[in-house]
Amino acid sequence: MSGNTMTEAADRVYQDGERRVSSGQAWRDYCSILDIAGTLIDTIEAPLDDLDRAEWYRFLTRLMRNGAERFMENSEPERPRLRVTPWRQGINFQSPDQDHLLCEFIDGTHDYVIEGSLGTIPYFVIASWSAPMPVDAGSSDWADNGVEGLAEFNPAALRTTGFLQSNMLRTDEAGKFEIIVSRNNPGEGLNWLPIEADCAGLLVRNVYHDRAETVPPQFDIRRADGSAPRPINLSDVSLNLARAGQTVLAYAHMVCHWWQETLAASENRIVFDDEVYLSNGGVADRYHGFGRWSCPQDRALVIEFTPGTCEYWIFQLCNIWQENLDNYEDGNGYTQNKISTKLPDGTIRVIIAHEDPGVQGNYISPFGHKQGGMSLRLIKPQAPAPEVVLYDVALEELKENGLDALKTLKPVTSGVAQS
């Protein structure tokens, strides 16, 4: 395509975006996409109770906040920022000990410089990723395509294309660093985060062990060409409304698909599958296993695993929609390496029940939920993914007989055996 032809095409995209916002069509399309997303709960075949449904509609509003924050507020090509995700935006089994900082790009056209300091955090990883997000998305309507449109335009289909671990960064004596973000290698001796032509942005995962005692790392990002900020225009709004709307639809569809398909065969099991994890924006510094859990009011789940040596691990319960339970705020709903009680041989025992049966281990309350998703994450592991053993036992028997109630039960074994 010649330079003139490319310029003409860009002008048409710009003009189409302007017209769609000026006429109100871009807004109407956005609202229609939200309406479609809301109906996806009807695709769930399993019984849903009132709590599941209440959290679904709250989940949609959180996705709306997420889309608006990421794209309407944080995707100015001339003024990049690494911003923490909005409060309670626990998408995709996000660890409560892990903060996400995001910077959104239109594409990988530009080079960037990140300056920062390590702080005292034990570990962070910064990644670049791509996703199917057309740069001309603002010139078209998407609602008419419904879920099928996600094949072409899907902000949730994230693919990690490069990453840097904090322990691999070259720093000065004060822990300060500089990272070059670019498509071309800047040369030996420099911290380089590679991006691709369709780069959708950057994600920093900050992993805390003890927030109160930790100085977080600092990041400042700028365009390498020194671009000056400019006011927003109609074409920006058209593109970012489309991206924000498709974000709601994409994540709503993803969690429904995961519940129906990806997790369908893993009830009360943990499955480590690198392909599944990495297809969802994961990074290759960890094992992350997923499964369904089911625990009626009169049952209890007893789970045992040995994490081995790793930088950090966490076992967590989530709801059907892959969100952190509301009791995370109270320090429950999960356990991790710094707070867990270990058995003498290093085994971790987790007890999930609607009341504490009083047996030795780490009690997790499902906080009114009878079903949901669960995950076991191990960062920088030094051994294969662990075997996970699960007992499904009557709550009253566990309360009356303690761990002897497990002796006649056949456990469900998963984890490494399912990888």
XYZ file of C-alpha atoms in Angstrom:
419
model
C 0.000 0.000 0.000
C 1.468 3.360 -1.003
C 1.960 6.202 1.437
C -0.884 8.211 -0.108
C -3.245 5.243 0.035
C -2.375 4.621 3.686
C -2.993 8.275 4.507
C -6.352 8.213 2.704
C -7.389 5.069 4.593
C -6.409 6.635 7.924
C -8.374 9.777 7.036
C -11.476 7.691 6.271
C -11.176 5.866 9.598
C -10.802 9.193 11.401
C -13.819 10.696 9.611
C -15.975 7.620 10.157
C -15.163 7.745 13.866
C -16.068 11.410 14.053
C -19.416 10.805 12.347
C -20.290 7.853 14.611
C -19.746 9.917 17.770
C -21.374 13.095 16.453
C -24.503 11.192 15.403
C -24.686 9.251 18.657
C -24.216 5.933 16.835
C -20.989 5.049 18.664
C -22.791 5.452 21.998
C -25.826 3.465 20.878
C -23.566 0.680 19.656
C -21.746 0.652 23.006
C -25.041 0.383 24.899
C -26.232 -2.423 22.613
C -23.037 -4.377 23.280
C -23.656 -4.056 27.025
C -27.179 -5.375 26.537
C -25.871 -8.417 24.659
C -23.294 -9.065 27.374
C -25.974 -9.019 30.050
C -27.921 -11.824 28.371
C -24.969 -14.238 28.377
C -25.936 -15.434 31.849
C -28.749 -17.282 30.106
C -26.185 -19.552 28.420
C -25.222 -21.087 31.785
C -26.852 -24.503 32.039
C -25.919 -25.245 35.655
C -28.300 -24.074 38.390
C -27.550 -20.551 39.592
C -28.712 -19.223 42.939
C -29.540 -15.652 43.885
C -25.968 -14.938 44.973
C -24.565 -16.122 41.627
C -27.014 -13.897 39.754
C -26.457 -10.867 41.993
C -22.714 -11.130 41.439
C -23.172 -11.517 37.666
C -24.777 -8.106 37.336
C -22.253 -6.536 39.688
C -19.546 -8.212 37.574
C -20.917 -6.473 34.476
C -20.674 -3.070 36.176
C -17.103 -3.869 37.169
C -16.315 -4.720 33.559
C -17.847 -1.407 32.525
C -15.551 0.364 35.005
C -12.622 -1.667 33.740
C -13.289 -0.808 30.109
C -13.847 2.870 30.828
C -10.709 3.140 32.983
C -8.471 1.273 30.551
C -9.610 2.765 27.283
C -11.470 6.015 27.894
C -9.002 7.204 30.532
C -5.713 5.408 29.942
C -5.037 4.926 26.246
C -3.775 8.323 25.107
C -1.090 7.500 22.527
C 0.955 10.591 23.353
C 0.721 10.263 27.148
C 1.232 6.649 28.304
C 0.704 5.721 31.950
C 1.079 2.600 34.084
C -1.977 2.735 36.330
C -3.259 0.261 38.878
C -6.550 -1.404 37.944
C -9.715 -0.097 39.640
C -10.669 -1.276 43.115
C -12.189 -4.796 43.258
C -11.367 -5.518 39.647
C -10.386 -9.131 40.387
C -10.656 -10.535 36.861
C -9.442 -14.064 35.996
C -8.594 -15.415 39.463
C -6.478 -12.408 40.379
C -4.468 -12.894 43.553
C -5.293 -10.458 46.385
C -1.524 -10.216 46.947
C -0.892 -9.167 43.361
C -1.501 -5.681 41.978
C -1.869 -5.112 38.255
C -0.622 -1.951 36.568
C -1.790 -1.442 32.994
C -0.708 0.747 30.103
C -2.826 0.601 26.948
C -1.448 1.053 23.417
C -3.234 1.436 20.094
C -0.517 -0.669 18.458
C 3.237 -1.260 18.609
C 4.219 1.672 16.408
C 6.100 3.629 19.047
C 9.052 3.049 21.384
C 8.841 3.786 25.105
C 11.136 4.271 28.081
C 10.229 3.098 31.590
C 12.184 4.567 34.489
C 11.648 3.204 37.962
C 12.925 1.834 41.231
C 12.630 -1.655 42.718
C 11.407 -0.706 46.171
C 11.413 -3.655 48.578
C 8.826 -5.835 46.885
C 9.958 -9.472 46.630
C 9.053 -9.853 42.986
C 7.352 -8.265 39.998
C 7.117 -9.103 36.324
C 6.365 -6.701 33.487
C 4.908 -8.098 30.273
C 3.904 -6.893 26.836
C 0.909 -8.429 25.145
C -1.152 -8.495 21.990
C -4.851 -9.073 21.374
C -7.242 -8.972 18.388
C -8.073 -5.247 18.527
C -8.282 -3.547 15.120
C -6.858 -0.022 15.083
C -9.830 1.047 12.938
C -12.437 -0.455 15.304
C -13.938 2.990 15.929
C -15.177 3.267 12.345
C -17.572 0.298 12.593
C -20.562 -0.939 14.573
C -19.914 -4.118 16.560
C -23.133 -4.913 18.377
C -24.713 -6.477 15.292
C -21.909 -9.055 15.268
C -22.642 -10.122 18.832
C -20.377 -12.794 20.300
C -19.207 -13.796 16.811
C -17.525 -10.391 16.518
C -15.050 -11.447 19.212
C -13.234 -13.530 16.609
C -12.035 -10.247 15.114
C -12.148 -7.876 18.089
C -11.461 -9.396 21.516
C -9.665 -7.394 24.242
C -9.723 -10.458 26.538
C -7.822 -12.769 24.160
C -4.460 -11.620 25.451
C -1.196 -13.183 24.305
C 2.007 -12.395 26.194
C 4.768 -11.563 23.713
C 7.582 -10.519 26.052
C 8.315 -10.198 29.756
C 10.976 -9.093 32.220
C 11.354 -10.342 35.782
C 12.424 -7.900 38.467
C 15.339 -10.078 39.550
C 16.705 -9.982 35.980
C 16.771 -6.187 35.690
C 20.035 -4.277 35.547
C 19.847 -1.581 38.226
C 22.124 0.951 39.873
C 23.165 0.759 43.529
C 19.979 2.531 44.594
C 17.777 -0.020 42.798
C 16.842 2.346 39.982
C 16.408 1.017 36.457
C 15.550 1.969 32.888
C 13.703 -0.307 30.461
C 13.501 0.204 26.704
C 10.155 -0.922 25.267
C 10.489 -1.388 21.526
C 10.205 -3.751 18.576
C 13.951 -3.617 17.903
C 16.629 -4.679 20.367
C 18.364 -1.517 21.633
C 21.647 -3.368 22.194
C 23.664 -5.224 24.796
C 23.724 -4.067 28.402
C 20.232 -2.518 28.357
C 16.964 -3.723 29.875
C 14.721 -4.504 26.913
C 11.037 -5.400 26.869
C 10.195 -6.471 23.305
C 6.837 -5.613 21.748
C 5.242 -6.637 18.458
C 3.536 -4.601 15.736
C 0.091 -5.321 17.192
C 1.073 -4.660 20.819
C -2.022 -3.853 22.883
C -0.170 -2.645 25.958
C 1.821 -3.557 29.042
C 0.981 -5.248 32.335
C 2.999 -5.154 35.552
C 2.239 -7.829 38.150
C 3.468 -6.752 41.605
C 3.582 -9.744 43.977
C 3.457 -8.841 47.684
C 4.148 -11.070 50.668
C 3.394 -8.440 53.300
C 1.975 -5.160 52.009
C 2.361 -3.292 55.290
C 6.112 -3.915 55.359
C 6.788 -3.403 51.646
C 7.829 -0.358 49.654
C 6.180 -0.818 46.227
C 8.176 -0.377 43.039
C 7.796 2.850 41.069
C 7.288 3.118 37.317
C 7.221 6.127 35.017
C 6.673 5.555 31.294
C 7.058 7.993 28.419
C 7.162 7.912 24.648
C 10.765 7.761 23.442
C 10.068 10.432 20.806
C 9.004 12.967 23.430
C 5.443 13.323 22.134
C 3.421 16.169 23.608
C -0.060 15.518 25.070
C -3.061 16.727 23.063
C -6.797 17.152 23.714
C -9.136 14.227 23.063
C -11.009 14.165 19.759
C -14.128 12.489 18.387
C -12.193 9.742 16.656
C -10.508 8.813 19.972
C -13.906 8.514 21.643
C -15.289 6.305 18.877
C -12.356 3.886 19.087
C -12.276 3.800 22.874
C -16.037 3.313 23.253
C -15.746 0.328 20.926
C -12.837 -1.101 22.905
C -14.585 -0.508 26.235
C -17.774 -2.172 25.011
C -15.996 -5.184 23.558
C -14.101 -5.552 26.850
C -17.391 -6.073 28.691
C -18.649 -8.535 26.080
C -15.332 -10.384 25.847
C -14.860 -11.005 29.566
C -18.536 -11.801 30.104
C -18.364 -14.361 27.304
C -15.039 -15.727 28.545
C -16.184 -16.495 32.086
C -19.351 -18.166 30.795
C -17.323 -20.212 28.313
C -14.818 -21.198 30.995
C -17.572 -22.341 33.333
C -19.343 -24.336 30.628
C -16.331 -25.683 28.729
C -12.842 -25.134 30.171
C -13.776 -26.064 33.745
C -16.562 -28.506 32.877
C -14.526 -31.646 33.508
C -12.613 -30.355 36.517
C -15.165 -30.269 39.327
C -13.288 -30.488 42.633
C -10.042 -30.869 40.682
C -7.099 -28.593 39.878
C -5.738 -28.828 36.334
C -2.396 -27.298 35.359
C -2.530 -26.526 31.646
C 0.075 -24.113 30.285
C -1.784 -23.655 27.017
C -4.978 -22.588 28.774
C -3.155 -20.269 31.165
C -0.913 -18.620 28.568
C -3.865 -18.072 26.210
C -5.333 -15.817 28.866
C -2.461 -13.336 29.153
C -0.345 -15.498 31.457
C 3.427 -15.357 31.791
C 5.822 -18.289 31.790
C 7.256 -17.735 35.270
C 4.647 -19.803 37.092
C 2.286 -22.737 37.255
C -1.355 -21.723 37.472
C -3.930 -24.482 37.845
C -7.688 -24.011 37.665
C -10.778 -25.979 38.549
C -14.355 -25.876 39.713
C -15.294 -26.366 43.326
C -18.676 -27.508 44.622
C -19.528 -27.509 48.320
C -23.192 -27.695 49.407
C -24.169 -26.477 52.860
C -23.829 -29.934 54.460
C -20.481 -30.890 52.871
C -16.831 -29.987 53.342
C -13.831 -30.198 51.038
C -10.426 -31.137 52.432
C -7.587 -30.381 50.005
C -3.919 -31.277 50.421
C -0.848 -30.397 48.330
C 2.864 -29.781 48.806
C 3.947 -26.608 46.983
C 7.695 -27.227 47.216
C 10.216 -24.418 46.795
C 8.885 -21.348 44.962
C 8.909 -17.561 45.228
C 5.239 -17.473 46.224
C 2.120 -19.633 46.099
C -1.575 -19.020 46.720
C -4.674 -21.200 46.796
C -7.879 -19.242 46.351
C -11.598 -19.659 45.945
C -13.461 -17.486 43.460
C -17.073 -17.235 42.364
C -18.403 -18.600 39.064
C -17.331 -15.392 37.334
C -13.671 -15.846 38.408
C -13.858 -12.975 40.886
C -12.347 -12.819 44.345
C -14.894 -13.516 47.075
C -15.986 -10.537 49.149
C -14.378 -12.053 52.274
C -10.908 -11.526 50.749
C -11.203 -8.074 52.245
C -11.371 -9.721 55.680
C -8.321 -11.919 55.047
C -10.300 -15.069 54.219
C -11.251 -16.934 51.045
C -7.627 -17.865 50.307
C -4.351 -18.935 51.855
C -0.764 -18.350 50.742
C 2.796 -19.209 51.670
C 3.339 -16.472 54.257
C 0.127 -16.998 56.250
C -0.621 -20.704 55.872
C -0.231 -23.361 58.537
C 1.918 -26.216 57.260
C 2.001 -29.828 58.360
C 5.388 -31.132 59.593
C 6.219 -32.632 56.182
C 5.459 -29.357 54.360
C 1.972 -30.372 53.204
C -0.691 -27.681 53.043
C -4.176 -28.725 54.146
C -7.121 -26.528 53.173
C -10.617 -27.015 54.597
C -13.530 -25.478 52.692
C -16.867 -25.518 54.511
C -19.713 -23.190 55.450
C -18.602 -23.388 59.077
C -15.221 -24.206 60.588
C -15.179 -27.920 61.481
C -12.253 -27.369 63.833
C -9.692 -29.710 62.244
C -6.015 -28.942 61.726
C -5.378 -26.958 58.570
C -6.234 -23.687 56.843
C -9.966 -22.975 56.994
C -11.510 -21.107 54.052
C -15.088 -19.892 54.144
C -16.895 -19.891 50.772
C -18.844 -16.864 52.061
C -22.299 -18.094 51.073
C -21.260 -19.611 47.746
C -21.999 -23.249 46.988
C -19.919 -23.386 43.799
C -17.322 -21.424 41.890
C -13.819 -21.506 40.474
C -10.603 -22.199 42.339
C -6.957 -21.788 41.490
C -3.516 -22.775 42.724
C -0.694 -20.474 41.599
C 3.028 -21.081 42.169
C 5.456 -18.355 41.070
C 9.028 -19.263 40.092
C 8.633 -22.906 41.164
C 11.736 -25.060 41.494
C 9.924 -28.396 41.000
C 7.078 -29.845 38.893
C 3.507 -28.773 39.599
C 2.232 -30.477 42.743
C -0.286 -33.269 43.081
C -3.563 -32.072 44.602
C -5.629 -34.474 46.728
C -9.254 -33.635 47.578
C -11.737 -35.305 49.934
C -15.467 -34.531 49.735
C -16.851 -35.314 53.192
C -20.034 -34.747 55.177
C -19.538 -31.687 57.356
C -21.108 -33.294 60.426
C -18.829 -36.337 60.141
C -15.787 -34.094 59.902
C -16.903 -32.146 62.961
C -17.607 -35.289 64.987
C -14.719 -37.545 63.919
C -12.079 -35.077 62.763
C -9.678 -36.271 60.086
C -10.609 -39.893 60.836
C -13.702 -39.157 58.735
C -11.461 -39.224 55.650
C -10.107 -42.749 56.196
C -12.937 -44.551 54.394
C -13.173 -42.034 51.533
C -11.542 -42.291 48.122
C -9.887 -38.967 47.343
C -9.898 -37.174 44.003
C -6.319 -36.730 42.783
C -5.478 -34.015 40.271
C -2.826 -31.356 39.734
C 0.360 -32.760 38.227
C -1.436 -35.963 37.290
C -3.706 -33.948 34.998
C -1.057 -31.756 33.350
